[in-house]
Amino acid sequence: MEYWKIDDAAKEWGISHRRIQTLCAEGKIPGATRFGRAWMIPQGTPKPKDGRTKAAINRDLDMPMPKKTPFLYMTELYHTPGCSREAIAALSDNPEAQTLFAAGIDRLRGDIDPVYASAKYLLDKHSGFYAVLSAGVLLAQCAIWRGDLQMWRKAKIHIAEANAKDEREREIISLSICAVDSLLYDVKEFPEWFKIGCFELLHKDSLPAAKVFYAKYIYAAAHGLAAQTVELQGVTGLALMGLVPATVEPMISQAMADRTVIPEIYLRLTCAVTYHYSKNDQQAIRHIDRAIALALPDRFYGLLAEYSRTLGALLEQRIRLADEAAWQEVARLSKIYMENWAKLGGQITGRQVIANLTAQNRAVARLAAFKLSDAEIASRMNMSISGVKQAIRIIKQKSGLERDEFAAIL
């Protein structure tokens, strides 16, 4: 018979080394045998049921978070590509944190049903401050994947009503609302401290996530300038978009130094989008390829699908080169995400958001919204001017909007 060591069983079952030692000592793992100081467990033994009392489990669920942030999966808890199982197992002595971390990983994979179940459970339980914020953000992300306006509204209410004890926690609430709004490019209500990138009141555990949402804020603000929903004196949308790499590249280096892998993926893809729009695909590909290499070991297909709207065929090409099967799953999730993102965005903003534009036509619409001429769009897109004109006609037909209104459909 072959045996697992305790570390092997901990990995397989997703519970802690210490908990397995206790179960072995209590005789609750069939066939477990002690050799010297080490326990050996027959391979294939099913995970033992948690026989602890409800009261004990509930006490565990009220334990404080291991990090003072509603974005556990963006911290160094996830420090190596493919380490999700080990990271989840390491949190087994804090079931609430473990639930939230696992839900964050599921969301990155595009597996939304368990995310919704975990978020709803923790919100119904009236968990601790950071758990409520995290569950509220996860619920908002579920709302996008499902195109559910009521779920979106409930998520924002849960976040806003979290029981903050001091100014730092109130700022964490603001950051969480920023994170939710940035998912739909809504930057109107962002606080001034966030707009200038001053995060002094945030706990250091929230800084990796704050950098991700700040990069998204700059990108979204550029769209807001094009749509005339944001006003910045003397700044155009395209000019602001061009500033994103200079802001984000140092953040990427810091994420690498801090071993915060998931923020690094987000920052690289956001940076790639702006390089792509600036017709610098060599730099865009550098970031896309690295992001894919970081994302594939744990199958973060949902995260990649979120960027299909903006990176289109370029992202498709690079994922296919890395893993054809992965791209097929990303393509499936992209369709779900884009349709429901458009549905929810249209309900919230009162604007028509078109989901069925091709990647090329969406890029043409975006450049037209930034006030580029047909000739300038043709040059950036490597298209003929007649091809650009045809794309503009198609966009108008599908959206019912004029050229100077295209920002509303992006």
mmCIF file of N, CA and C in Angstrom, residues 120-211:
data_model
loop_
_atom_site.group_PDB
_atom_site.id
_atom_site.type_symbol
_atom_site.label_atom_id
_atom_site.label_comp_id
_atom_site.label_asym_id
_atom_site.label_seq_id
_atom_site.Cartn_x
_atom_site.Cartn_y
_atom_site.Cartn_z
ATOM 1 N N LYS A 120 -22.821 35.323 -0.674
ATOM 2 C CA LYS A 120 -24.150 35.417 -0.058
ATOM 3 C C LYS A 120 -24.114 34.868 1.366
ATOM 4 N N TYR A 121 -23.438 33.752 1.565
ATOM 5 C CA TYR A 121 -23.356 33.168 2.908
ATOM 6 C C TYR A 121 -22.713 34.151 3.894
ATOM 7 N N LEU A 122 -21.596 34.731 3.523
ATOM 8 C CA LEU A 122 -20.880 35.618 4.442
ATOM 9 C C LEU A 122 -21.651 36.909 4.701
ATOM 10 N N LEU A 123 -22.360 37.408 3.688
ATOM 11 C CA LEU A 123 -23.153 38.617 3.883
ATOM 12 C C LEU A 123 -24.378 38.326 4.747
ATOM 13 N N ASP A 124 -25.021 37.199 4.536
ATOM 14 C CA ASP A 124 -26.176 36.831 5.363
ATOM 15 C C ASP A 124 -25.770 36.596 6.806
ATOM 16 N N LYS A 125 -24.525 36.124 7.009
ATOM 17 C CA LYS A 125 -24.022 35.840 8.353
ATOM 18 C C LYS A 125 -23.616 37.113 9.104
ATOM 19 N N HIS A 126 -23.537 38.244 8.379
ATOM 20 C CA HIS A 126 -23.062 39.498 8.983
ATOM 21 C C HIS A 126 -21.660 39.307 9.557
ATOM 22 N N SER A 127 -20.741 38.907 8.695
ATOM 23 C CA SER A 127 -19.366 38.614 9.088
ATOM 24 C C SER A 127 -18.633 39.893 9.484
ATOM 25 N N GLY A 128 -17.323 39.744 9.754
ATOM 26 C CA GLY A 128 -16.515 40.890 10.158
ATOM 27 C C GLY A 128 -16.354 41.920 9.052
ATOM 28 N N PHE A 129 -15.769 43.060 9.404
ATOM 29 C CA PHE A 129 -15.689 44.218 8.507
ATOM 30 C C PHE A 129 -15.056 43.866 7.155
ATOM 31 N N TYR A 130 -13.845 43.308 7.183
ATOM 32 C CA TYR A 130 -13.147 43.034 5.922
ATOM 33 C C TYR A 130 -13.831 41.929 5.131
ATOM 34 N N ALA A 131 -14.419 40.972 5.846
ATOM 35 C CA ALA A 131 -15.136 39.895 5.160
ATOM 36 C C ALA A 131 -16.363 40.439 4.448
ATOM 37 N N VAL A 132 -17.087 41.362 5.082
ATOM 38 C CA VAL A 132 -18.272 41.962 4.453
ATOM 39 C C VAL A 132 -17.875 42.730 3.194
ATOM 40 N N LEU A 133 -16.808 43.523 3.296
ATOM 41 C CA LEU A 133 -16.364 44.273 2.124
ATOM 42 C C LEU A 133 -15.970 43.334 0.991
ATOM 43 N N SER A 134 -15.186 42.306 1.327
ATOM 44 C CA SER A 134 -14.726 41.365 0.318
ATOM 45 C C SER A 134 -15.905 40.654 -0.325
ATOM 46 N N ALA A 135 -16.856 40.194 0.500
ATOM 47 C CA ALA A 135 -18.029 39.512 -0.040
ATOM 48 C C ALA A 135 -18.866 40.447 -0.886
ATOM 49 N N GLY A 136 -18.956 41.723 -0.494
ATOM 50 C CA GLY A 136 -19.698 42.697 -1.298
ATOM 51 C C GLY A 136 -19.076 42.907 -2.665
ATOM 52 N N VAL A 137 -17.745 43.009 -2.708
ATOM 53 C CA VAL A 137 -17.047 43.165 -3.987
ATOM 54 C C VAL A 137 -17.250 41.920 -4.851
ATOM 55 N N LEU A 138 -17.139 40.744 -4.239
ATOM 56 C CA LEU A 138 -17.351 39.504 -4.995
ATOM 57 C C LEU A 138 -18.772 39.426 -5.540
ATOM 58 N N LEU A 139 -19.746 39.889 -4.751
ATOM 59 C CA LEU A 139 -21.138 39.879 -5.210
ATOM 60 C C LEU A 139 -21.310 40.818 -6.406
ATOM 61 N N ALA A 140 -20.648 41.976 -6.370
ATOM 62 C CA ALA A 140 -20.720 42.900 -7.510
ATOM 63 C C ALA A 140 -20.107 42.273 -8.754
ATOM 64 N N GLN A 141 -19.002 41.542 -8.585
ATOM 65 C CA GLN A 141 -18.384 40.871 -9.725
ATOM 66 C C GLN A 141 -19.297 39.779 -10.280
ATOM 67 N N CYS A 142 -20.004 39.069 -9.387
ATOM 68 C CA CYS A 142 -20.997 38.095 -9.845
ATOM 69 C C CYS A 142 -22.096 38.793 -10.644
ATOM 70 N N ALA A 143 -22.496 39.981 -10.191
ATOM 71 C CA ALA A 143 -23.561 40.723 -10.881
ATOM 72 C C ALA A 143 -23.172 41.036 -12.318
ATOM 73 N N ILE A 144 -21.895 41.364 -12.532
ATOM 74 C CA ILE A 144 -21.444 41.632 -13.894
ATOM 75 C C ILE A 144 -21.497 40.364 -14.731
ATOM 76 N N TRP A 145 -20.995 39.267 -14.190
ATOM 77 C CA TRP A 145 -20.988 38.008 -14.941
ATOM 78 C C TRP A 145 -22.402 37.513 -15.234
ATOM 79 N N ARG A 146 -23.373 37.951 -14.429
ATOM 80 C CA ARG A 146 -24.764 37.526 -14.651
ATOM 81 C C ARG A 146 -25.637 38.617 -15.248
ATOM 82 N N GLY A 147 -25.105 39.832 -15.362
ATOM 83 C CA GLY A 147 -25.902 40.939 -15.893
ATOM 84 C C GLY A 147 -27.085 41.276 -15.008
ATOM 85 N N ASP A 148 -26.892 41.203 -13.694
ATOM 86 C CA ASP A 148 -27.990 41.306 -12.728
ATOM 87 C C ASP A 148 -27.930 42.647 -11.995
ATOM 88 N N LEU A 149 -28.831 43.558 -12.340
ATOM 89 C CA LEU A 149 -28.822 44.894 -11.762
ATOM 90 C C LEU A 149 -29.162 44.877 -10.272
ATOM 91 N N GLN A 150 -30.135 44.056 -9.867
ATOM 92 C CA GLN A 150 -30.506 44.005 -8.453
ATOM 93 C C GLN A 150 -29.362 43.495 -7.592
ATOM 94 N N MET A 151 -28.654 42.502 -8.099
ATOM 95 C CA MET A 151 -27.506 41.975 -7.370
ATOM 96 C C MET A 151 -26.424 43.053 -7.236
ATOM 97 N N TRP A 152 -26.213 43.817 -8.295
ATOM 98 C CA TRP A 152 -25.238 44.917 -8.286
ATOM 99 C C TRP A 152 -25.589 45.933 -7.202
ATOM 100 N N ARG A 153 -26.854 46.321 -7.145
ATOM 101 C CA ARG A 153 -27.282 47.319 -6.164
ATOM 102 C C ARG A 153 -27.124 46.793 -4.737
ATOM 103 N N LYS A 154 -27.489 45.527 -4.523
ATOM 104 C CA LYS A 154 -27.336 44.941 -3.192
ATOM 105 C C LYS A 154 -25.867 44.910 -2.776
ATOM 106 N N ALA A 155 -24.999 44.583 -3.723
ATOM 107 C CA ALA A 155 -23.569 44.521 -3.421
ATOM 108 C C ALA A 155 -23.061 45.885 -2.951
ATOM 109 N N LYS A 156 -23.450 46.938 -3.635
ATOM 110 C CA LYS A 156 -22.972 48.271 -3.264
ATOM 111 C C LYS A 156 -23.535 48.715 -1.918
ATOM 112 N N ILE A 157 -24.758 48.311 -1.628
ATOM 113 C CA ILE A 157 -25.340 48.646 -0.323
ATOM 114 C C ILE A 157 -24.572 47.944 0.796
ATOM 115 N N HIS A 158 -24.267 46.664 0.598
ATOM 116 C CA HIS A 158 -23.505 45.917 1.615
ATOM 117 C C HIS A 158 -22.158 46.587 1.876
ATOM 118 N N ILE A 159 -21.493 47.006 0.806
ATOM 119 C CA ILE A 159 -20.184 47.652 0.965
ATOM 120 C C ILE A 159 -20.324 48.972 1.716
ATOM 121 N N ALA A 160 -21.269 49.800 1.279
ATOM 122 C CA ALA A 160 -21.433 51.126 1.871
ATOM 123 C C ALA A 160 -21.836 51.060 3.339
ATOM 124 N N GLU A 161 -22.556 50.004 3.722
ATOM 125 C CA GLU A 161 -23.065 49.913 5.094
ATOM 126 C C GLU A 161 -22.155 49.092 6.018
ATOM 127 N N ALA A 162 -20.980 48.695 5.536
ATOM 128 C CA ALA A 162 -20.047 47.969 6.404
ATOM 129 C C ALA A 162 -19.705 48.824 7.625
ATOM 130 N N ASN A 163 -19.533 48.177 8.760
ATOM 131 C CA ASN A 163 -19.384 48.872 10.045
ATOM 132 C C ASN A 163 -17.938 49.331 10.268
ATOM 133 N N ALA A 164 -17.591 50.495 9.715
ATOM 134 C CA ALA A 164 -16.231 51.030 9.867
ATOM 135 C C ALA A 164 -16.052 51.635 11.248
ATOM 136 N N LYS A 165 -14.899 51.355 11.863
ATOM 137 C CA LYS A 165 -14.619 51.857 13.216
ATOM 138 C C LYS A 165 -13.787 53.133 13.210
ATOM 139 N N ASP A 166 -13.064 53.407 12.136
ATOM 140 C CA ASP A 166 -12.186 54.567 12.125
ATOM 141 C C ASP A 166 -12.011 55.071 10.691
ATOM 142 N N GLU A 167 -11.185 56.133 10.574
ATOM 143 C CA GLU A 167 -11.019 56.760 9.260
ATOM 144 C C GLU A 167 -10.382 55.803 8.254
ATOM 145 N N ARG A 168 -9.422 55.004 8.714
ATOM 146 C CA ARG A 168 -8.758 54.066 7.803
ATOM 147 C C ARG A 168 -9.773 53.086 7.215
ATOM 148 N N GLU A 169 -10.675 52.592 8.050
ATOM 149 C CA GLU A 169 -11.672 51.650 7.547
ATOM 150 C C GLU A 169 -12.682 52.340 6.636
ATOM 151 N N ARG A 170 -12.970 53.595 6.897
ATOM 152 C CA ARG A 170 -13.852 54.330 5.977
ATOM 153 C C ARG A 170 -13.200 54.494 4.609
ATOM 154 N N GLU A 171 -11.888 54.687 4.593
ATOM 155 C CA GLU A 171 -11.189 54.796 3.311
ATOM 156 C C GLU A 171 -11.160 53.447 2.585
ATOM 157 N N ILE A 172 -11.106 52.350 3.344
ATOM 158 C CA ILE A 172 -11.167 51.029 2.733
ATOM 159 C C ILE A 172 -12.528 50.821 2.066
ATOM 160 N N ILE A 173 -13.582 51.340 2.700
ATOM 161 C CA ILE A 173 -14.910 51.286 2.066
ATOM 162 C C ILE A 173 -14.882 52.039 0.744
ATOM 163 N N SER A 174 -14.269 53.233 0.749
ATOM 164 C CA SER A 174 -14.168 54.019 -0.486
ATOM 165 C C SER A 174 -13.401 53.262 -1.562
ATOM 166 N N LEU A 175 -12.302 52.608 -1.156
ATOM 167 C CA LEU A 175 -11.523 51.833 -2.118
ATOM 168 C C LEU A 175 -12.362 50.698 -2.699
ATOM 169 N N SER A 176 -13.149 50.043 -1.862
ATOM 170 C CA SER A 176 -13.974 48.934 -2.339
ATOM 171 C C SER A 176 -15.027 49.422 -3.332
ATOM 172 N N ILE A 177 -15.616 50.575 -3.057
ATOM 173 C CA ILE A 177 -16.591 51.137 -3.995
ATOM 174 C C ILE A 177 -15.906 51.525 -5.301
ATOM 175 N N CYS A 178 -14.685 52.091 -5.193
ATOM 176 C CA CYS A 178 -13.902 52.407 -6.396
ATOM 177 C C CYS A 178 -13.669 51.148 -7.229
ATOM 178 N N ALA A 179 -13.312 50.061 -6.537
ATOM 179 C CA ALA A 179 -13.030 48.805 -7.226
ATOM 180 C C ALA A 179 -14.249 48.337 -8.001
ATOM 181 N N VAL A 180 -15.412 48.439 -7.387
ATOM 182 C CA VAL A 180 -16.650 48.010 -8.032
ATOM 183 C C VAL A 180 -16.977 48.919 -9.219
ATOM 184 N N ASP A 181 -16.923 50.233 -9.008
ATOM 185 C CA ASP A 181 -17.257 51.170 -10.085
ATOM 186 C C ASP A 181 -16.312 51.036 -11.273
ATOM 187 N N SER A 182 -15.037 50.776 -10.988
ATOM 188 C CA SER A 182 -14.067 50.692 -12.082
ATOM 189 C C SER A 182 -14.353 49.529 -13.017
ATOM 190 N N LEU A 183 -15.097 48.537 -12.554
ATOM 191 C CA LEU A 183 -15.436 47.399 -13.409
ATOM 192 C C LEU A 183 -16.285 47.822 -14.600
ATOM 193 N N LEU A 184 -17.031 48.932 -14.433
ATOM 194 C CA LEU A 184 -17.886 49.441 -15.512
ATOM 195 C C LEU A 184 -17.405 50.799 -16.033
ATOM 196 N N TYR A 185 -16.135 51.111 -15.790
ATOM 197 C CA TYR A 185 -15.524 52.363 -16.251
ATOM 198 C C TYR A 185 -16.217 53.598 -15.670
ATOM 199 N N ASP A 186 -16.849 53.455 -14.513
ATOM 200 C CA ASP A 186 -17.537 54.579 -13.883
ATOM 201 C C ASP A 186 -16.576 55.231 -12.896
ATOM 202 N N VAL A 187 -16.150 56.457 -13.192
ATOM 203 C CA VAL A 187 -15.172 57.130 -12.330
ATOM 204 C C VAL A 187 -15.714 58.424 -11.736
ATOM 205 N N LYS A 188 -17.015 58.663 -11.900
ATOM 206 C CA LYS A 188 -17.575 59.952 -11.475
ATOM 207 C C LYS A 188 -17.494 60.157 -9.964
ATOM 208 N N GLU A 189 -17.649 59.087 -9.190
ATOM 209 C CA GLU A 189 -17.729 59.230 -7.732
ATOM 210 C C GLU A 189 -16.426 58.900 -7.019
ATOM 211 N N PHE A 190 -15.345 58.751 -7.749
ATOM 212 C CA PHE A 190 -14.076 58.418 -7.094
ATOM 213 C C PHE A 190 -13.635 59.568 -6.190
ATOM 214 N N PRO A 191 -13.166 59.270 -4.975
ATOM 215 C CA PRO A 191 -12.723 60.354 -4.080
ATOM 216 C C PRO A 191 -11.454 61.023 -4.593
ATOM 217 N N GLU A 192 -11.255 62.252 -4.182
ATOM 218 C CA GLU A 192 -10.118 63.023 -4.686
ATOM 219 C C GLU A 192 -8.780 62.388 -4.315
ATOM 220 N N TRP A 193 -8.692 61.816 -3.104
ATOM 221 C CA TRP A 193 -7.424 61.203 -2.695
ATOM 222 C C TRP A 193 -7.059 60.058 -3.623
ATOM 223 N N PHE A 194 -8.076 59.366 -4.120
ATOM 224 C CA PHE A 194 -7.809 58.251 -5.015
ATOM 225 C C PHE A 194 -7.350 58.764 -6.378
ATOM 226 N N LYS A 195 -7.975 59.837 -6.855
ATOM 227 C CA LYS A 195 -7.652 60.366 -8.184
ATOM 228 C C LYS A 195 -6.203 60.819 -8.299
ATOM 229 N N ILE A 196 -5.620 61.259 -7.181
ATOM 230 C CA ILE A 196 -4.221 61.701 -7.239
ATOM 231 C C ILE A 196 -3.262 60.594 -6.787
ATOM 232 N N GLY A 197 -3.807 59.428 -6.494
ATOM 233 C CA GLY A 197 -2.946 58.304 -6.118
ATOM 234 C C GLY A 197 -2.323 58.423 -4.749
ATOM 235 N N CYS A 198 -3.004 59.096 -3.823
ATOM 236 C CA CYS A 198 -2.482 59.252 -2.458
ATOM 237 C C CYS A 198 -3.169 58.225 -1.557
ATOM 238 N N PHE A 199 -2.449 57.161 -1.211
ATOM 239 C CA PHE A 199 -3.046 56.056 -0.468
ATOM 240 C C PHE A 199 -2.531 55.978 0.964
ATOM 241 N N GLU A 200 -2.176 57.128 1.542
ATOM 242 C CA GLU A 200 -1.533 57.129 2.854
ATOM 243 C C GLU A 200 -2.412 56.553 3.960
ATOM 244 N N LEU A 201 -3.732 56.707 3.841
ATOM 245 C CA LEU A 201 -4.613 56.236 4.898
ATOM 246 C C LEU A 201 -4.936 54.750 4.783
ATOM 247 N N LEU A 202 -4.571 54.129 3.669
ATOM 248 C CA LEU A 202 -4.853 52.715 3.481
ATOM 249 C C LEU A 202 -3.827 51.867 4.228
ATOM 250 N N HIS A 203 -4.265 50.749 4.773
ATOM 251 C CA HIS A 203 -3.330 49.801 5.363
ATOM 252 C C HIS A 203 -2.463 49.213 4.256
ATOM 253 N N LYS A 204 -1.230 48.885 4.579
ATOM 254 C CA LYS A 204 -0.293 48.400 3.563
ATOM 255 C C LYS A 204 -0.805 47.137 2.860
ATOM 256 N N ASP A 205 -1.644 46.350 3.550
ATOM 257 C CA ASP A 205 -2.160 45.131 2.932
ATOM 258 C C ASP A 205 -3.076 45.424 1.743
ATOM 259 N N SER A 206 -3.638 46.626 1.710
ATOM 260 C CA SER A 206 -4.538 46.996 0.609
ATOM 261 C C SER A 206 -3.819 47.704 -0.540
ATOM 262 N N LEU A 207 -2.530 48.003 -0.378
ATOM 263 C CA LEU A 207 -1.825 48.754 -1.416
ATOM 264 C C LEU A 207 -1.715 48.004 -2.749
ATOM 265 N N PRO A 208 -1.443 46.683 -2.763
ATOM 266 C CA PRO A 208 -1.385 46.013 -4.069
ATOM 267 C C PRO A 208 -2.676 46.166 -4.863
ATOM 268 N N ALA A 209 -3.823 46.015 -4.192
ATOM 269 C CA ALA A 209 -5.108 46.172 -4.878
ATOM 270 C C ALA A 209 -5.330 47.621 -5.285
ATOM 271 N N ALA A 210 -4.941 48.568 -4.414
ATOM 272 C CA ALA A 210 -5.146 49.985 -4.731
ATOM 273 C C ALA A 210 -4.422 50.370 -6.016
ATOM 274 N N LYS A 211 -3.233 49.822 -6.226
ATOM 275 C CA LYS A 211 -2.482 50.130 -7.449
ATOM 276 C C LYS A 211 -3.197 49.601 -8.683
#
